[in-house]
Amino acid sequence: MPTVRHLGQHSTLPTHYDASLLEAIPRLSTLQEVGYDVWHAYEVCALCDDGLPVQTIAKLCYTRQSEFLVESKSLKLYLYSLANERLGRTPPDVLQRLEQTIVADLSALLHTQVRCNLHTQYNLTTDPIAQYHLLENCEECLPLQQGELRIASQLLASLCPVTGQPDWGTLVVHLVGKRTPTRSELLQLLLAKRWERGFHEEICDELYTHLRDQYEPSALMLTCLYTRRGGIDICPIRATSTAFIPSHFIDVGLLSQPSFRR
């Protein structure tokens, strides 16, 4: 387990911008498939020169091939350190400089290019999981179409590896192959994670690896849409190819309205 400075500790809220608050955690998984770590930060703010606050939602995305991932509490503290910074004359000026600052600091921390868009409103009104059948509503056989399974479940849960606190979320799977999991197999896989400690990215890697190795699909996409904690949610996504990932999941310019759990 990596040593962390902030998570599980009492932290004083910063009063000034401080990029040193950010903390990188070594990525332990060796998964080689396509993947992205997507973050939504709902409590982001900076000031105009006259003191007017500019509130925004940040959508962040970086490749899972990065050597590091950002620790969530350090990101929360870092973003709060920007809340009282005067970054421009007008709100658009503030948003532009704020976005540039976040991209530069996170890219330097993680040694990879981090994409970021700041949003002042949702620009997609459709539920991002509306096209997936809900596992809990399926009685016996899962709905298949020519060996293709689209399924979601609100039963995703795991434990923080540092604090032991529960993390809740929604699992979304799109699988194409000759063999597909049954309802009971998916339930067993999900329920086994409820007492497992792991960062959200690690849980996603493990679920993806299990489905890939167990069913040998020709195409697979899996994402874990964890609910927010501390104003931030983490939504890692893994796939056999980028083309198999719906754009609304990884395009930082698209901000979907929250679904039932997110």
Coordinates of N, CA and C in Angstrom, one line a residue, residues 36-142:
Y36 N -8.8 4.9 -19.6 CA -8.7 6.3 -19.1 C -9.2 6.4 -17.7
D37 N -8.6 7.3 -17.0 CA -9.2 7.7 -15.7 C -9.9 9.0 -15.8
V38 N -11.2 9.0 -15.6 CA -12.0 10.2 -15.8 C -12.4 10.7 -14.4
W39 N -12.3 12.0 -14.2 CA -12.6 12.6 -12.9 C -13.6 13.8 -13.2
H40 N -14.6 13.9 -12.3 CA -15.4 15.1 -12.3 C -15.3 15.8 -10.9
A41 N -14.9 17.0 -11.0 CA -14.7 17.8 -9.7 C -15.8 18.9 -9.7
Y42 N -16.7 18.8 -8.8 CA -17.9 19.6 -8.8 C -17.7 20.9 -8.0
E43 N -16.7 21.0 -7.2 CA -16.5 22.1 -6.3 C -15.2 22.8 -6.7
V44 N -15.2 23.5 -7.8 CA -14.1 24.3 -8.4 C -14.4 25.7 -8.5
C45 N -13.5 26.6 -8.0 CA -13.8 28.0 -8.0 C -12.5 28.8 -8.1
A46 N -12.6 30.0 -8.6 CA -11.5 31.0 -8.5 C -12.2 32.4 -8.6
L47 N -11.4 33.4 -8.5 CA -12.0 34.8 -8.4 C -11.6 35.6 -9.5
C48 N -12.5 36.5 -9.9 CA -12.2 37.6 -10.8 C -11.3 38.6 -10.0
D49 N -10.7 39.6 -10.7 CA -9.9 40.5 -10.0 C -10.6 41.4 -9.0
D50 N -12.0 41.6 -9.3 CA -12.8 42.4 -8.3 C -13.3 41.5 -7.2
G51 N -13.0 40.2 -7.1 CA -13.4 39.4 -6.0 C -14.6 38.5 -6.3
L52 N -15.2 38.7 -7.5 CA -16.4 37.9 -7.9 C -16.0 36.4 -8.1
P53 N -16.6 35.5 -7.3 CA -16.3 34.1 -7.5 C -16.8 33.5 -8.8
V54 N -16.1 32.6 -9.4 CA -16.5 31.9 -10.7 C -16.5 30.5 -10.3
Q55 N -17.7 29.9 -10.3 CA -17.9 28.5 -10.0 C -18.0 27.7 -11.2
T56 N -17.4 26.5 -11.2 CA -17.3 25.6 -12.4 C -17.2 24.1 -12.0
I57 N -17.5 23.3 -13.0 CA -17.2 21.8 -12.8 C -16.1 21.4 -13.8
A58 N -15.1 20.8 -13.2 CA -14.0 20.3 -14.0 C -14.2 18.8 -14.4
K59 N -14.0 18.5 -15.7 CA -13.9 17.2 -16.2 C -12.5 16.9 -16.6
L60 N -11.9 15.9 -16.0 CA -10.5 15.6 -16.2 C -10.3 14.2 -16.8
C61 N -9.3 14.0 -17.6 CA -9.1 12.7 -18.2 C -7.6 12.5 -18.5
Y62 N -7.1 11.3 -18.1 CA -5.7 11.0 -18.5 C -5.6 9.5 -18.7
T63 N -4.7 9.0 -19.5 CA -4.5 7.6 -19.8 C -4.2 6.8 -18.6
R64 N -4.7 5.5 -18.6 CA -4.3 4.6 -17.6 C -2.9 4.0 -17.8
Q65 N -2.3 4.3 -18.9 CA -0.9 3.9 -19.1 C 0.0 4.8 -18.4
S66 N -0.4 5.8 -17.7 CA 0.4 6.7 -16.9 C 1.0 5.9 -15.8
E67 N 2.2 6.3 -15.4 CA 2.9 5.6 -14.3 C 2.3 5.9 -13.0
F68 N 1.6 7.0 -12.9 CA 1.0 7.5 -11.6 C -0.5 7.8 -11.8
L69 N -1.2 7.8 -10.6 CA -2.5 8.3 -10.6 C -2.6 9.4 -9.5
V70 N -3.5 10.3 -9.5 CA -3.6 11.4 -8.5 C -4.4 10.9 -7.3
E71 N -3.9 11.2 -6.1 CA -4.7 10.8 -4.9 C -5.8 11.8 -4.8
S72 N -7.0 11.4 -4.5 CA -8.2 12.2 -4.6 C -8.3 13.3 -3.5
K73 N -7.9 13.0 -2.3 CA -7.9 14.1 -1.3 C -6.9 15.2 -1.6
S74 N -5.8 14.8 -2.1 CA -4.8 15.8 -2.5 C -5.3 16.7 -3.6
L75 N -6.1 16.1 -4.6 CA -6.7 16.9 -5.6 C -7.8 17.9 -5.0
K76 N -8.6 17.4 -4.1 CA -9.6 18.2 -3.4 C -8.9 19.4 -2.8
L77 N -7.8 19.2 -2.0 CA -7.1 20.3 -1.3 C -6.5 21.3 -2.3
Y78 N -5.9 20.7 -3.4 CA -5.3 21.5 -4.4 C -6.3 22.4 -5.1
L79 N -7.5 21.9 -5.4 CA -8.5 22.7 -6.1 C -9.0 23.8 -5.2
Y80 N -9.1 23.4 -3.9 CA -9.6 24.4 -2.9 C -8.5 25.5 -2.8
S81 N -7.3 25.2 -3.0 CA -6.2 26.2 -2.8 C -6.4 27.3 -3.9
L82 N -7.1 27.0 -5.0 CA -7.3 28.0 -6.1 C -8.5 28.8 -5.9
A83 N -9.4 28.5 -4.9 CA -10.7 29.1 -4.7 C -10.6 30.6 -4.4
N84 N -9.5 31.1 -3.8 CA -9.4 32.5 -3.4 C -8.4 33.2 -4.3
E85 N -7.9 32.6 -5.4 CA -7.0 33.2 -6.3 C -7.7 34.1 -7.3
R86 N -7.2 35.3 -7.5 CA -7.7 36.2 -8.5 C -7.0 35.9 -9.8
L87 N -7.7 35.4 -10.8 CA -7.1 34.9 -12.0 C -7.4 35.7 -13.3
G88 N -8.2 36.7 -13.2 CA -8.6 37.4 -14.4 C -9.6 38.5 -14.2
R89 N -9.8 39.3 -15.2 CA -10.7 40.4 -15.1 C -12.1 40.0 -15.3
T90 N -12.4 39.0 -16.2 CA -13.8 38.6 -16.4 C -13.9 37.1 -16.1
P91 N -15.1 36.5 -15.9 CA -15.3 35.1 -15.7 C -14.6 34.3 -16.8
P92 N -14.8 34.6 -18.1 CA -14.1 33.8 -19.1 C -12.5 33.8 -19.0
D93 N -12.0 35.0 -18.6 CA -10.6 35.0 -18.3 C -10.2 34.1 -17.2
V94 N -11.0 34.1 -16.1 CA -10.7 33.3 -15.0 C -10.7 31.8 -15.4
L95 N -11.7 31.4 -16.1 CA -11.9 30.0 -16.5 C -10.7 29.5 -17.4
Q96 N -10.3 30.4 -18.3 CA -9.2 30.0 -19.1 C -7.9 29.8 -18.4
R97 N -7.6 30.7 -17.5 CA -6.3 30.6 -16.7 C -6.4 29.5 -15.7
L98 N -7.6 29.3 -15.1 CA -7.8 28.2 -14.2 C -7.6 26.8 -14.9
E99 N -8.2 26.7 -16.0 CA -8.0 25.4 -16.8 C -6.5 25.2 -17.2
Q100 N -5.9 26.2 -17.6 CA -4.4 26.1 -18.0 C -3.6 25.7 -16.8
T101 N -3.9 26.3 -15.6 CA -3.2 26.0 -14.4 C -3.4 24.5 -14.0
I102 N -4.6 24.0 -14.0 CA -4.9 22.7 -13.6 C -4.2 21.7 -14.5
V103 N -4.3 21.9 -15.8 CA -3.7 21.0 -16.8 C -2.2 21.0 -16.6
A104 N -1.6 22.1 -16.4 CA -0.1 22.2 -16.3 C 0.3 21.4 -15.0
D105 N -0.4 21.7 -13.9 CA 0.0 21.1 -12.6 C -0.2 19.6 -12.6
L106 N -1.3 19.1 -13.1 CA -1.6 17.7 -13.1 C -0.7 16.9 -14.1
S107 N -0.5 17.5 -15.2 CA 0.4 16.9 -16.2 C 1.8 16.7 -15.7
A108 N 2.3 17.7 -15.0 CA 3.6 17.7 -14.4 C 3.7 16.6 -13.3
L109 N 2.6 16.5 -12.5 CA 2.6 15.6 -11.4 C 2.6 14.1 -11.9
L110 N 1.8 13.9 -13.0 CA 1.5 12.5 -13.4 C 2.4 12.1 -14.6
H111 N 3.2 13.0 -15.1 CA 4.1 12.7 -16.2 C 3.4 12.2 -17.4
T112 N 2.2 12.8 -17.6 CA 1.4 12.4 -18.8 C 0.5 13.6 -19.1
Q113 N 0.0 13.7 -20.3 CA -0.9 14.8 -20.7 C -2.3 14.6 -20.1
V114 N -2.7 15.5 -19.3 CA -4.0 15.5 -18.7 C -4.9 16.5 -19.5
R115 N -6.1 16.0 -19.9 CA -7.0 16.9 -20.5 C -8.0 17.4 -19.5
C116 N -8.5 18.6 -19.7 CA -9.4 19.2 -18.8 C -10.3 20.2 -19.5
N117 N -11.6 20.2 -19.2 CA -12.5 21.2 -19.6 C -13.3 21.7 -18.3
L118 N -13.5 23.0 -18.3 CA -14.3 23.6 -17.2 C -15.6 23.9 -17.7
H119 N -16.7 23.4 -17.0 CA -18.0 23.6 -17.5 C -18.8 24.4 -16.5
T120 N -19.7 25.3 -17.1 CA -20.6 26.1 -16.2 C -22.0 25.6 -16.4
Q121 N -22.2 24.6 -17.2 CA -23.5 24.0 -17.4 C -23.4 22.6 -18.1
Y122 N -24.3 21.7 -17.9 CA -24.3 20.5 -18.5 C -24.7 20.7 -20.0
N123 N -24.0 20.0 -20.9 CA -24.3 20.1 -22.3 C -24.8 18.8 -22.9
L124 N -25.0 17.8 -22.1 CA -25.7 16.6 -22.6 C -26.8 16.3 -21.6
T125 N -28.0 16.2 -22.1 CA -29.1 16.0 -21.2 C -29.5 14.5 -21.1
T126 N -29.0 13.6 -21.9 CA -29.4 12.2 -21.8 C -28.6 11.5 -20.7
D127 N -29.3 10.5 -20.1 CA -28.7 9.7 -19.1 C -27.6 8.9 -19.8
P128 N -26.3 8.9 -19.3 CA -25.2 8.2 -20.0 C -25.4 6.7 -19.9
I129 N -26.2 6.2 -19.1 CA -26.4 4.7 -19.0 C -27.8 4.2 -19.4
A130 N -28.5 5.1 -20.1 CA -29.9 4.8 -20.5 C -30.0 3.6 -21.5
Q131 N -28.9 3.4 -22.3 CA -28.9 2.4 -23.3 C -28.5 1.0 -22.7
Y132 N -28.3 0.9 -21.4 CA -27.8 -0.3 -20.8 C -29.0 -0.9 -20.0
H133 N -29.2 -2.2 -20.1 CA -30.2 -2.9 -19.2 C -29.6 -2.9 -17.8
L134 N -30.5 -2.8 -16.8 CA -30.1 -2.8 -15.4 C -30.1 -4.2 -14.9
L135 N -29.0 -4.6 -14.4 CA -28.9 -6.0 -13.9 C -29.9 -6.4 -12.9
E136 N -30.2 -5.4 -12.0 CA -31.1 -5.7 -10.9 C -32.5 -6.0 -11.4
N137 N -32.9 -5.5 -12.6 CA -34.2 -5.7 -13.1 C -34.3 -7.0 -14.0
C138 N -33.2 -7.7 -14.2 CA -33.2 -8.9 -15.0 C -33.5 -10.1 -14.0
E139 N -34.5 -10.9 -14.4 CA -35.0 -12.0 -13.5 C -34.1 -13.2 -13.7
E140 N -33.8 -13.7 -14.9 CA -33.0 -14.9 -15.1 C -31.9 -14.6 -16.1
C141 N -32.3 -14.8 -17.4 CA -31.3 -14.6 -18.5 C -31.1 -13.1 -18.8
L142 N -29.9 -12.8 -19.0 CA -29.6 -11.4 -19.4 C -29.9 -11.2 -20.8

